[in-house]
Structures are given as structure tokens and as C-alpha cells.
C-alpha atoms as an extended CHARMM CRD file, in Angstrom:
* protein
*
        56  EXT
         1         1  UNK       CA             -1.1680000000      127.3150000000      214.7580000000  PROA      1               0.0000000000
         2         2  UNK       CA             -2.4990000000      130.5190000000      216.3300000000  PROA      2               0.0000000000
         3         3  UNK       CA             -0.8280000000      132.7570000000      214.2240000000  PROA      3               0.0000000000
         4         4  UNK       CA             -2.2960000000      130.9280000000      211.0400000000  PROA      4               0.0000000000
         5         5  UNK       CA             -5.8070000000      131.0410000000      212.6030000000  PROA      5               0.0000000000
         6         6  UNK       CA             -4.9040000000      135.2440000000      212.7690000000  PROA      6               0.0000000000
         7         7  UNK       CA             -3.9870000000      135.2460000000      209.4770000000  PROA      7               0.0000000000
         8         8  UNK       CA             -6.6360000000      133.3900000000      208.1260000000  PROA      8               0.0000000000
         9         9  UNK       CA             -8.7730000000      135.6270000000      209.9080000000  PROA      9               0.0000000000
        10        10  UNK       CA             -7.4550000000      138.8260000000      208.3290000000  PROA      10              0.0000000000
        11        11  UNK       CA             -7.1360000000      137.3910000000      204.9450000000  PROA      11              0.0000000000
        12        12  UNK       CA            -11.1680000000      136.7170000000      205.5110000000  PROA      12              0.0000000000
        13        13  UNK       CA            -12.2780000000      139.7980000000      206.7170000000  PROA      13              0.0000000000
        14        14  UNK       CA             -9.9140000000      141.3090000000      203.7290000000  PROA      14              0.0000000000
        15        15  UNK       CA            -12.2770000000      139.0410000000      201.3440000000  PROA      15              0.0000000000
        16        16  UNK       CA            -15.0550000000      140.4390000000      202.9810000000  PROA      16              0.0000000000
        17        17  UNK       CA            -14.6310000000      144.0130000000      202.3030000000  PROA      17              0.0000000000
        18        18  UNK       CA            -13.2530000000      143.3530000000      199.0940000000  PROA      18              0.0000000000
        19        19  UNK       CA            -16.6450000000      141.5750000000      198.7190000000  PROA      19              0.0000000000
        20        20  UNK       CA            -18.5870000000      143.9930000000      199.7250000000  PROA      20              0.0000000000
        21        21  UNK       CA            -16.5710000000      147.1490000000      197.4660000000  PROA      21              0.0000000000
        22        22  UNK       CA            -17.5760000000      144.9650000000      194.7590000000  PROA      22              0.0000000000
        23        23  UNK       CA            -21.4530000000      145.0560000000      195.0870000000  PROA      23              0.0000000000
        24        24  UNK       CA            -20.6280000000      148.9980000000      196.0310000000  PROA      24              0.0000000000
        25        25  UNK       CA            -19.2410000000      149.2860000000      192.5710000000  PROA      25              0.0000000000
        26        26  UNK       CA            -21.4860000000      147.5180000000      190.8030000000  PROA      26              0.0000000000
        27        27  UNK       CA            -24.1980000000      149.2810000000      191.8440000000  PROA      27              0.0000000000
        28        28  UNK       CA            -22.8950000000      152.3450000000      191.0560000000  PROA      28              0.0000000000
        29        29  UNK       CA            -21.7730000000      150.9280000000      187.6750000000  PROA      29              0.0000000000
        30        30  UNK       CA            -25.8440000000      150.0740000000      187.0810000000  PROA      30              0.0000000000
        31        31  UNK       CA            -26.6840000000      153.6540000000      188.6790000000  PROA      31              0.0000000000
        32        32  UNK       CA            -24.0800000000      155.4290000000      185.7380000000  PROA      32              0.0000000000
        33        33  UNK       CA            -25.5340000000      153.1640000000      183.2620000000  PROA      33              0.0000000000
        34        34  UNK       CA            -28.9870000000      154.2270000000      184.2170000000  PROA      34              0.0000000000
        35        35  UNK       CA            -28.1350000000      157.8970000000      183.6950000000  PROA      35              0.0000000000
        36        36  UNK       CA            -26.4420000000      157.6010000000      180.3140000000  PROA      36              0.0000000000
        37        37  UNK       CA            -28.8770000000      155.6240000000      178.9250000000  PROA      37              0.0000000000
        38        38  UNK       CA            -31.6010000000      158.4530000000      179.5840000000  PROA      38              0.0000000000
        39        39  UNK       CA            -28.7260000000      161.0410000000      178.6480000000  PROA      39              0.0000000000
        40        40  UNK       CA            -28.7440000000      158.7550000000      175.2250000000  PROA      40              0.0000000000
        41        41  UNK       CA            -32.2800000000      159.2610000000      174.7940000000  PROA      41              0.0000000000
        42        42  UNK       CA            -33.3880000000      162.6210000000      176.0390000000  PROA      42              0.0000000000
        43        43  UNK       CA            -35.2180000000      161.7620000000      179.3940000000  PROA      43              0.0000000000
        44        44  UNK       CA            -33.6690000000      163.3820000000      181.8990000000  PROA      44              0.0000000000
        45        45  UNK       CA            -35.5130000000      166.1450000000      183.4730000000  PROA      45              0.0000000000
        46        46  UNK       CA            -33.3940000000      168.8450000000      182.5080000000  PROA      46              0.0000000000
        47        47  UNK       CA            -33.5900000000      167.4790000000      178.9500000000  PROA      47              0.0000000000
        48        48  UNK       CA            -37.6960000000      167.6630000000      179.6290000000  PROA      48              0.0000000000
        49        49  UNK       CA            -37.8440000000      170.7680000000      181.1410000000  PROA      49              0.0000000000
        50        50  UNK       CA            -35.1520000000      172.1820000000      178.3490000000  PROA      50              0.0000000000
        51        51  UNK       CA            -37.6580000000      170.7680000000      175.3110000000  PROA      51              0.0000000000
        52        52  UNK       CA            -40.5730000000      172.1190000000      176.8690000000  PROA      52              0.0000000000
        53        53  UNK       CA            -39.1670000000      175.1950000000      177.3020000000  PROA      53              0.0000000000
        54        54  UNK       CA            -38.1610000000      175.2880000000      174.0000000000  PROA      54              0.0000000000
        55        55  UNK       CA            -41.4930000000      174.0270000000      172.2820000000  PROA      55              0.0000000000
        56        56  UNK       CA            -43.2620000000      177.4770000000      173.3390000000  PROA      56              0.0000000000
């Protein structure tokens, strides 16, 4: 009965990190979508500073 209580244990703090690699990734997912979305439609600051610079 101990041993299952272990192993329960470990399988839960297993489901935690997985868990909490999941919100890590989806995060990041949103943060990539973020960026090519402005990539898409020229509002990144380098894309700013490049038109401006151009525009002269």
C-alpha cells in the first residue's frame, strides 16, 4: 500500500510538470503568434524604422 501511495505520488508530481510545460508552451505559442502577426503586417520596429528610413 505504501509503494502505491509512492507511485501515485510520482505519477502526480509527473502531471504536474507536465502541467505546467504546457502553459510554458502555450505561452510561447501566443508570444510567436504575436510576432508573426506584426511580421504579416509590417509593425515591427525594424520594419518602422526600415520604412522610415526609406521614405526620406
Amino acid at each position: 500500500m505504501q509503494r502505491l501511495a509512492q507511485m501515485v505520488a510520482q505519477i502526480d508530481g509527473k502531471l504536474d510538470r507536465l502541467l505546467a510545460d504546457n502553459t510554458q508552451i502555450r505561452a510561447d505559442l501566443s508570444d510567436h503568434e504575436q510576432r508573426l502577426r506584426a511580421l504579416e503586417l509590417g509593425e515591427t520596429e525594424r520594419q518602422r524604422r526600415d520604412e522610415a528610413r526609406l521614405a526620406r
